[in-house]
Each structure stands twice: as structure tokens, then as C-alpha cells.
Amino acid sequence: MVNGRYLAAWVLRCTVGVLLGCGFFAHTAQGQVNLDVRSWLNRPDVKLVVVEFYATWCRPCMEAIPRWKKLHDTYRDKGLRLIVVNTRDPKAGCRALPWNPDKSLCDYDGEIDERFGVNGKLPSAFLWSWQGNLLAKNAHVDEVEAAVKRYLDASPRVVIEVEAKKGAAALRSLVQSELTRAGKFTVVTSSDDQARLKRLRKASHQATRRDDQRCALGQEVSANSVILAKRFRAGKSGELLSLSLQSIETGCVTQVATVPWNERRAEASVAEGITALLDKLGRTPQMPQGLQRPLQMIAPQAVSQSFRSGRVTEALGRLRIEGKPKGAVLTIEGPGGYEKRARLPTSLERLKPGRYSISAEANGYLKGTMSATVVPDET
């Protein structure tokens, strides 16, 4: 018996899920290997990432190996990375492949297979652009190849423009160098191509441009774009560097990044600005439907204690919420306007009697909700 207290012990449990943006686990003979797809997409010179599932007992999978190798050899220098997952294939032992994809994983029990929604239907592959958009899912090599070609044919070409009272040429050179290093865009440098894009920009912004063109975030970067670099003063904030990406065809500003400008460390300032711009253009990778896992929760219970004498006039409660994945965002609401936001796991003290509701949210999971009522047991 707990003298003078009511204990509300609530347990929140969630399925251990695989978050593509945060990484997934595959068992290998050496232990667990962590693959963070988003980190692959963020790597320099990477424009596309493929995850391909296969097994030696799958005849179409084995017949497709030469085509996967050719696709990888053809487009790797253009930004394609290929990750292969050997699934539900214990007899194969995940032996070394006769060619070299960028990464190989073993999925003996089909855990990754299930989390991607493949469910043993092989061959099956997924393709992402560096911005995190899912371009192909549950696809075979021919579908992936067609999607790769479409993407690279429309690969973003950017021209750099600079607004600066001084040092415009130096700033343009730094922006060009950093964009080239990142490898996400094709930087237009020839005078003929720059003139062509400027003509396209002028024509696109005429009054005859279609009214049905709309600006929207989350889309792929336009095939023809301009990056405007501008230095300006902002009061006490000092001098800032602004980098804005604009579609030449629509005139839409796709994204803007602003960072402090340090004249003595101009190269570092530009690198920070380009990194910030690319981060804003990227997103948590879109996930196949199989990765959208519900937050499975056990219904909470309110436990009330009896007292030997007296009447309960105040109840003090303790709430402990546990489960996975750690870091899931919890919103707890209760009597008297009580509201608390926390991250999993968490403990809350001195709760009043009444009904409490809990919602849990995490990347890659459907939103979960639960409720419980703490009722005094009057004696």
C-alpha cells in the first residue's frame, strides 16, 4: 500500500520499426550492419540511390544480375549508388558477389524484406533521388533503369548569379566550386549555355507565361535553375549571405538559405550556405507503404489504492511511459488544461485524478493514441 498516493502506471509500447531516414538494421555473419539511406543521399556526388532485394532461389533475380552490374557501371560516375539485400536465402550464406555494388546486406529472416513491404515478392527494387523522393518502388531492373534515365536527362542545371557591390567574381567562383564539390547539380559555366539559360529565363517571365504554373515545395529541382548569391547587412546581425534557388521556367523560388558572412573566412561561409541550402532541398526519404508501421500500444490501466481511513481529497499520481522507438514525441493532456510534451521514455509526477490522453508520433510510424482515467477509490 502506498500511503497518500495513487499510482497510475501506464506503459506505452511500440513496434520496433525501421525508419528509412534514420537507418535500418540487417543481420550479417559479423553482427548488425546499419544502413542510413539518408546519409547515402547526402553524400557528395550522389544523385540517386537504389536498394535492390534478391535471392539465389529467385530465377529472375539471378538473370537480372548482369543488367544490374551494367546499370551500376554505366551510371555510377553520374551519381548512382546501388545497395543490394540478399533476403530469405540461408543456403546462399550471403557469399561474396561476382561484382561490386556499393553495399551488400544479408537479411536471413526477411525482416528488412517485410519492413519494405516486399514480402518475398522478388525481384523488387526501390529508387530515391538525392532529395528523398521515391522514384520507383517494388520495381524490376528495367523500370529502375528507365527511371534513372528520366531523372538524369532532366538533371538540374544551374547558372550562378551574384548580387554584390564588391567581390562578385570571387563570390561566384566560391559558390561554383562548392556546388561542383557537392555534385547535386550540373553547374553551367560555358558562356553559350549561360546565354541560352538567360534567354529562357527572360522568355519564361513574359506576360504570356501560363497562369496554371504554380510554386510548390517538395518537388524535384527544376531542370533549369538559377542560384542567386547575395550579401547584405541585417542590422545588429551583421553581414549575411543569402543563397536562393529559383526555377527558370516558372520563376518560383524553390528554397532559400541564409547564413552569417565572414569576410576572412569566405570559403567556409559559402560552404555553410550551400550545405544549408541542400539540407532544405532534401527531405526524410519517402518510404514504401510497408515501412509505415502503426504505434502499437497496450491499453493503459489506472491503479487505485484503498486507504484504511478518511476520505481522499487529493490524489498524487506518477506516469511512466516506456516503449520504442526512443525519442518518439509524446503529447499528454489531462484535467484542468494539463498539457505536457515529452519524448519517449518519460516519467511524470504528481498527476491529478481524471482522464488523460496520450498521442505518440515518430518518423515512419502512423500516429498512435491512448487514454486512461485515474479515479480516486473513496473509503
Coordinates of C-alpha atoms in Angstrom, one line a residue:
M1 CA 0.0 0.0 0.0
V2 CA 1.2 3.5 -0.9
N3 CA 0.1 5.9 1.8
G4 CA -1.4 9.2 0.4
R5 CA -0.7 8.4 -3.2
Y6 CA -2.4 7.0 -6.2
L7 CA -0.2 5.3 -8.7
A8 CA -1.1 5.4 -12.4
A9 CA 1.2 3.0 -14.2
W10 CA 0.9 3.3 -17.9
V11 CA 3.1 1.5 -20.4
L12 CA 3.4 2.6 -24.0
R13 CA 4.9 0.0 -26.3
C14 CA 5.6 0.5 -30.0
T15 CA 6.7 -2.0 -32.6
V16 CA 10.5 -1.7 -33.3
G17 CA 10.3 -0.2 -36.7
V18 CA 12.7 0.6 -39.5
L19 CA 13.0 4.3 -40.3
L20 CA 14.5 4.8 -43.7
G21 CA 15.5 8.3 -42.9
C22 CA 17.2 7.2 -39.6
G23 CA 18.5 3.8 -40.8
F24 CA 17.6 0.2 -40.8
F25 CA 19.3 -2.9 -39.5
A26 CA 20.3 -6.1 -41.3
H27 CA 21.9 -9.1 -39.7
T28 CA 25.2 -10.3 -41.1
A29 CA 27.7 -13.0 -40.1
Q30 CA 29.7 -10.3 -38.5
G31 CA 26.8 -8.8 -36.5
Q32 CA 24.5 -5.9 -37.3
V33 CA 25.1 -3.5 -40.1
N34 CA 23.4 -0.2 -40.0
L35 CA 22.4 1.4 -43.3
D36 CA 21.3 5.0 -43.2
V37 CA 19.7 5.7 -46.6
R38 CA 19.5 9.5 -46.0
S39 CA 23.2 9.6 -45.3
W40 CA 23.8 7.9 -48.6
L41 CA 21.7 10.5 -50.3
N42 CA 23.6 13.3 -48.6
R43 CA 27.0 12.1 -49.8
P44 CA 28.9 14.3 -52.3
D45 CA 28.3 13.3 -56.0
V46 CA 25.3 11.0 -55.1
K47 CA 22.2 11.9 -57.0
L48 CA 20.3 8.5 -56.9
V49 CA 20.3 5.5 -54.5
V50 CA 18.8 2.1 -55.3
V51 CA 18.0 -0.7 -52.8
E52 CA 17.5 -4.0 -54.6
F53 CA 16.3 -7.2 -53.0
Y54 CA 17.3 -10.6 -54.4
A55 CA 17.7 -14.3 -53.5
T56 CA 19.6 -17.1 -55.3
W57 CA 16.4 -19.2 -55.5
C58 CA 14.7 -16.4 -57.5
R59 CA 15.5 -17.1 -61.1
P60 CA 14.5 -13.6 -62.4
C61 CA 16.8 -12.1 -59.8
M62 CA 19.8 -14.1 -60.9
E63 CA 19.1 -13.5 -64.6
A64 CA 19.0 -9.7 -63.8
I65 CA 22.5 -9.6 -62.2
P66 CA 24.3 -8.7 -65.5
R67 CA 21.8 -5.9 -66.1
W68 CA 22.2 -4.5 -62.6
K69 CA 26.0 -4.6 -63.0
K70 CA 25.8 -2.8 -66.3
L71 CA 23.4 -0.2 -64.9
H72 CA 25.8 0.4 -62.0
D73 CA 28.8 0.6 -64.2
T74 CA 27.1 2.9 -66.6
Y75 CA 25.7 5.4 -64.1
R76 CA 27.9 5.3 -61.1
D77 CA 30.0 8.2 -62.3
K78 CA 26.8 10.1 -62.9
G79 CA 25.7 9.8 -59.3
L80 CA 24.0 6.4 -58.9
R81 CA 24.7 4.2 -55.9
L82 CA 23.4 0.6 -55.6
I83 CA 22.7 -1.3 -52.4
V84 CA 21.7 -5.0 -52.7
V85 CA 19.9 -7.1 -50.0
N86 CA 20.1 -10.9 -50.1
T87 CA 16.9 -11.9 -48.4
R88 CA 15.4 -15.2 -47.1
D89 CA 18.3 -17.1 -48.6
P90 CA 20.1 -19.1 -45.8
K91 CA 21.6 -21.6 -48.2
A92 CA 23.4 -18.8 -50.1
G93 CA 25.1 -17.7 -46.9
C94 CA 25.4 -14.2 -48.3
R95 CA 28.6 -15.2 -50.1
A96 CA 30.6 -12.6 -52.0
L97 CA 29.0 -11.4 -55.2
P98 CA 30.8 -11.7 -58.5
W99 CA 30.6 -7.9 -58.9
N100 CA 30.9 -4.9 -56.6
P101 CA 27.7 -3.0 -55.7
D102 CA 28.2 -0.1 -53.3
K103 CA 27.0 -2.2 -50.4
S104 CA 25.7 -5.7 -49.7
L105 CA 23.5 -6.8 -46.8
C106 CA 22.2 -10.1 -45.6
D107 CA 18.6 -10.4 -44.5
Y108 CA 18.4 -14.1 -43.4
D109 CA 15.0 -13.9 -41.7
G110 CA 13.3 -11.5 -44.1
E111 CA 13.0 -8.7 -41.5
I112 CA 14.1 -6.0 -43.9
D113 CA 12.1 -7.6 -46.7
E114 CA 8.9 -7.3 -44.6
R115 CA 9.6 -3.8 -43.5
F116 CA 9.9 -2.6 -47.1
G117 CA 6.6 -4.3 -48.0
V118 CA 8.4 -6.7 -50.3
N119 CA 7.0 -9.8 -48.5
G120 CA 9.1 -12.3 -50.6
K121 CA 7.9 -11.0 -54.0
L122 CA 11.2 -10.9 -55.8
P123 CA 12.9 -9.2 -57.6
S124 CA 12.0 -5.9 -56.0
A125 CA 13.9 -2.6 -56.0
F126 CA 13.4 1.0 -54.7
L127 CA 14.9 4.1 -56.2
W128 CA 15.3 7.5 -54.5
S129 CA 16.5 10.9 -55.7
W130 CA 19.0 12.8 -53.5
Q131 CA 16.1 15.0 -52.4
G132 CA 14.5 11.9 -50.8
N133 CA 11.7 11.4 -53.4
L134 CA 10.8 7.8 -54.1
L135 CA 11.0 7.5 -57.9
A136 CA 10.4 3.7 -58.2
K137 CA 9.1 1.0 -55.8
N138 CA 8.8 -2.7 -56.0
A139 CA 10.4 -2.4 -59.4
H140 CA 12.5 -4.6 -61.6
V141 CA 15.7 -3.6 -63.2
D142 CA 14.2 -2.3 -66.5
E143 CA 11.8 0.0 -64.5
V144 CA 14.7 1.3 -62.4
E145 CA 16.8 1.9 -65.5
A146 CA 14.1 3.9 -67.2
A147 CA 13.6 6.0 -64.0
V148 CA 17.3 6.6 -63.7
K149 CA 17.5 7.7 -67.4
R150 CA 14.5 10.1 -67.0
Y151 CA 16.0 11.6 -63.9
L152 CA 19.4 12.2 -65.3
D153 CA 18.1 13.5 -68.6
A154 CA 16.3 16.2 -66.5
S155 CA 19.1 16.5 -64.0
P156 CA 19.2 20.1 -62.6
R157 CA 21.4 22.6 -64.5
V158 CA 22.1 25.8 -62.6
V159 CA 23.6 29.1 -63.6
I160 CA 25.0 31.3 -60.8
E161 CA 24.2 34.9 -60.4
V162 CA 25.7 37.2 -57.8
E163 CA 24.4 40.5 -56.3
A164 CA 27.4 42.2 -54.5
K165 CA 28.8 45.7 -54.6
K166 CA 32.3 44.2 -54.4
G167 CA 33.9 40.8 -54.8
A168 CA 31.2 39.5 -57.1
A169 CA 33.6 37.4 -59.2
A170 CA 35.3 35.9 -56.1
L171 CA 31.9 35.0 -54.6
R172 CA 30.7 33.4 -57.9
S173 CA 33.8 31.3 -58.0
L174 CA 33.4 30.1 -54.4
V175 CA 29.7 29.2 -55.0
Q176 CA 30.6 27.4 -58.2
S177 CA 33.4 25.4 -56.5
E178 CA 31.2 24.3 -53.6
L179 CA 28.3 23.3 -55.8
T180 CA 30.6 21.3 -58.0
R181 CA 32.1 19.6 -54.9
A182 CA 28.6 18.7 -53.7
G183 CA 27.7 17.1 -57.1
K184 CA 23.9 17.5 -56.9
F185 CA 23.6 20.0 -59.8
T186 CA 25.3 20.4 -63.1
V187 CA 26.8 23.9 -62.9
V188 CA 26.6 25.8 -66.2
T189 CA 29.9 27.5 -66.9
S190 CA 30.2 28.0 -70.7
S191 CA 29.2 31.4 -72.0
D192 CA 26.9 29.9 -74.7
D193 CA 24.9 27.8 -72.1
Q194 CA 24.7 30.7 -69.8
A195 CA 23.3 32.9 -72.5
R196 CA 20.8 30.3 -73.5
L197 CA 19.5 29.9 -70.0
K198 CA 19.3 33.7 -69.6
R199 CA 17.1 33.8 -72.8
L200 CA 14.9 31.0 -71.4
R201 CA 14.6 32.9 -68.2
K202 CA 13.5 36.1 -70.0
A203 CA 11.0 34.3 -72.2
S204 CA 9.6 32.4 -69.2
H205 CA 8.9 35.6 -67.3
Q206 CA 6.9 37.3 -70.0
A207 CA 3.2 38.1 -69.6
T208 CA 2.3 35.2 -71.9
R209 CA 3.5 32.7 -69.4
R210 CA 0.8 30.2 -68.4
D211 CA -1.3 31.1 -65.4
D212 CA -1.6 27.5 -64.3
Q213 CA 2.0 27.3 -63.3
R214 CA 2.3 27.1 -59.5
C215 CA 5.1 27.1 -57.0
A216 CA 5.2 24.1 -54.6
L217 CA 7.7 22.8 -52.1
G218 CA 8.9 19.2 -52.1
Q219 CA 9.2 18.9 -55.9
E220 CA 12.3 17.9 -57.7
V221 CA 14.6 20.8 -58.5
S222 CA 13.8 22.3 -61.9
A223 CA 15.9 21.1 -64.8
N224 CA 16.9 24.7 -65.5
S225 CA 17.5 26.8 -62.4
V226 CA 19.4 29.8 -61.1
I227 CA 21.2 30.2 -57.8
L228 CA 21.3 33.8 -56.7
A229 CA 24.0 34.7 -54.2
K230 CA 23.6 37.9 -52.3
R231 CA 25.5 39.6 -49.4
F232 CA 23.6 42.2 -47.3
R233 CA 23.6 43.8 -43.9
A234 CA 20.8 43.0 -41.4
G235 CA 21.1 45.4 -38.5
K236 CA 22.9 44.0 -35.5
S237 CA 23.1 40.6 -37.1
G238 CA 26.0 42.0 -39.3
E239 CA 26.5 40.9 -42.9
L240 CA 24.7 37.8 -44.2
L241 CA 25.0 35.6 -47.2
S242 CA 21.7 34.6 -48.9
L243 CA 21.5 31.7 -51.5
S244 CA 18.2 31.3 -53.3
L245 CA 17.4 28.6 -55.8
Q246 CA 14.9 29.7 -58.5
S247 CA 13.3 27.7 -61.3
I248 CA 14.0 29.4 -64.6
E249 CA 10.8 28.0 -66.3
T250 CA 8.3 29.1 -63.6
G251 CA 10.1 31.9 -61.8
C252 CA 9.4 30.1 -58.5
V253 CA 11.8 30.4 -55.6
T254 CA 12.3 26.8 -54.6
Q255 CA 14.3 27.4 -51.4
V256 CA 16.4 30.0 -49.6
A257 CA 19.2 29.6 -47.1
T258 CA 20.8 32.5 -45.2
V259 CA 24.0 32.2 -43.1
P260 CA 26.4 34.7 -41.5
W261 CA 29.1 36.1 -43.7
N262 CA 32.7 36.2 -42.6
E263 CA 34.9 38.1 -45.0
R264 CA 38.1 36.5 -43.5
R265 CA 36.6 33.0 -44.0
A266 CA 34.6 33.5 -47.1
E267 CA 35.1 29.9 -48.3
A268 CA 33.7 28.5 -45.0
S269 CA 30.7 30.9 -45.2
V270 CA 29.9 29.7 -48.7
A271 CA 30.3 26.0 -47.8
E272 CA 27.9 26.5 -44.8
G273 CA 25.4 28.3 -47.1
I274 CA 25.5 25.6 -49.8
T275 CA 25.1 22.8 -47.1
A276 CA 22.1 24.7 -45.6
L277 CA 20.5 25.1 -49.0
L278 CA 20.9 21.4 -49.9
D279 CA 19.6 20.4 -46.4
K280 CA 16.5 22.4 -47.1
L281 CA 16.0 20.9 -50.5
G282 CA 16.4 17.4 -49.1
R283 CA 13.8 15.6 -47.0
T284 CA 13.4 12.5 -45.0
P285 CA 13.2 9.9 -47.7
Q286 CA 9.8 8.9 -48.8
M287 CA 9.1 5.3 -47.6
P288 CA 7.4 2.4 -49.2
Q289 CA 4.0 1.7 -47.7
G290 CA 5.4 -1.3 -45.9
L291 CA 7.5 1.0 -43.7
Q292 CA 4.6 2.9 -42.3
R293 CA 4.2 1.0 -39.0
P294 CA 1.4 1.7 -36.5
L295 CA 2.4 2.6 -33.0
Q296 CA 1.1 -0.5 -31.2
M297 CA 0.1 0.3 -27.6
I298 CA -1.1 -1.6 -24.7
A299 CA -4.3 -0.1 -23.2
P300 CA -3.2 1.8 -20.0
Q301 CA -4.6 1.0 -16.6
A302 CA -5.4 3.3 -13.8
V303 CA -4.5 1.6 -10.5
S304 CA -6.2 3.0 -7.4
Q305 CA -5.2 2.2 -3.8
S306 CA -7.5 1.8 -0.8
F307 CA -6.9 3.7 2.4
R308 CA -7.7 2.5 5.9
S309 CA -9.5 5.7 7.0
G310 CA -10.5 9.1 5.9
R311 CA -11.7 10.5 2.6
V312 CA -9.5 11.1 -0.3
T313 CA -9.3 14.9 -1.0
E314 CA -6.2 14.8 -3.2
A315 CA -4.5 12.2 -5.3
L316 CA -0.9 12.3 -6.4
G317 CA -0.1 10.1 -9.4
R318 CA 3.0 9.0 -11.3
L319 CA 3.1 8.3 -15.0
R320 CA 5.8 6.2 -16.6
I321 CA 5.7 5.8 -20.4
E322 CA 8.1 3.3 -22.0
G323 CA 8.5 1.8 -25.4
K324 CA 10.2 2.0 -28.7
P325 CA 11.4 3.8 -30.7
K326 CA 13.2 6.0 -28.3
G327 CA 12.7 9.7 -28.9
A328 CA 9.1 9.4 -30.2
V329 CA 7.2 12.7 -29.5
L330 CA 4.5 12.3 -26.8
T331 CA 1.7 14.7 -26.1
I332 CA -0.1 14.1 -22.7
E333 CA -3.3 16.0 -21.9
G334 CA -5.3 15.8 -18.8
P335 CA -7.7 17.6 -16.3
G336 CA -7.6 21.3 -15.7
G337 CA -5.9 22.1 -19.0
Y338 CA -2.9 19.9 -18.2
E339 CA -0.7 19.5 -21.3
K340 CA 2.8 18.1 -21.5
R341 CA 5.1 17.3 -24.4
A342 CA 7.9 14.8 -23.8
R343 CA 10.0 12.2 -25.6
L344 CA 9.9 8.5 -25.1
P345 CA 10.7 7.2 -22.5
T346 CA 9.5 9.7 -19.8
S347 CA 8.2 9.9 -16.2
L348 CA 5.7 12.4 -14.9
E349 CA 4.9 13.1 -11.2
R350 CA 2.0 14.5 -9.1
L351 CA -0.8 13.9 -11.6
K352 CA -4.3 14.8 -10.5
P353 CA -7.2 12.3 -10.8
G354 CA -9.1 12.4 -14.1
R355 CA -8.9 11.3 -17.7
Y356 CA -5.6 11.6 -19.6
S357 CA -4.9 11.2 -23.3
I358 CA -1.6 10.4 -24.9
S359 CA -0.6 10.7 -28.5
A360 CA 2.7 9.4 -29.9
E361 CA 4.3 10.4 -33.2
A362 CA 7.6 9.3 -34.8
N363 CA 9.0 9.4 -38.3
G364 CA 7.9 6.4 -40.3
Y365 CA 5.0 5.5 -37.9
L366 CA 1.3 6.1 -38.0
K367 CA 0.2 8.4 -35.2
G368 CA -0.9 6.4 -32.1
T369 CA -3.3 7.5 -29.3
M370 CA -4.4 6.0 -26.0
S371 CA -6.2 7.2 -22.9
A372 CA -6.7 6.3 -19.2
T373 CA -8.7 7.5 -16.3
V374 CA -7.3 7.9 -12.7
V375 CA -10.3 7.6 -10.3
P376 CA -9.9 8.0 -6.5
D377 CA -11.0 5.0 -4.6
E378 CA -13.0 6.5 -1.8
T379 CA -13.1 4.6 1.5

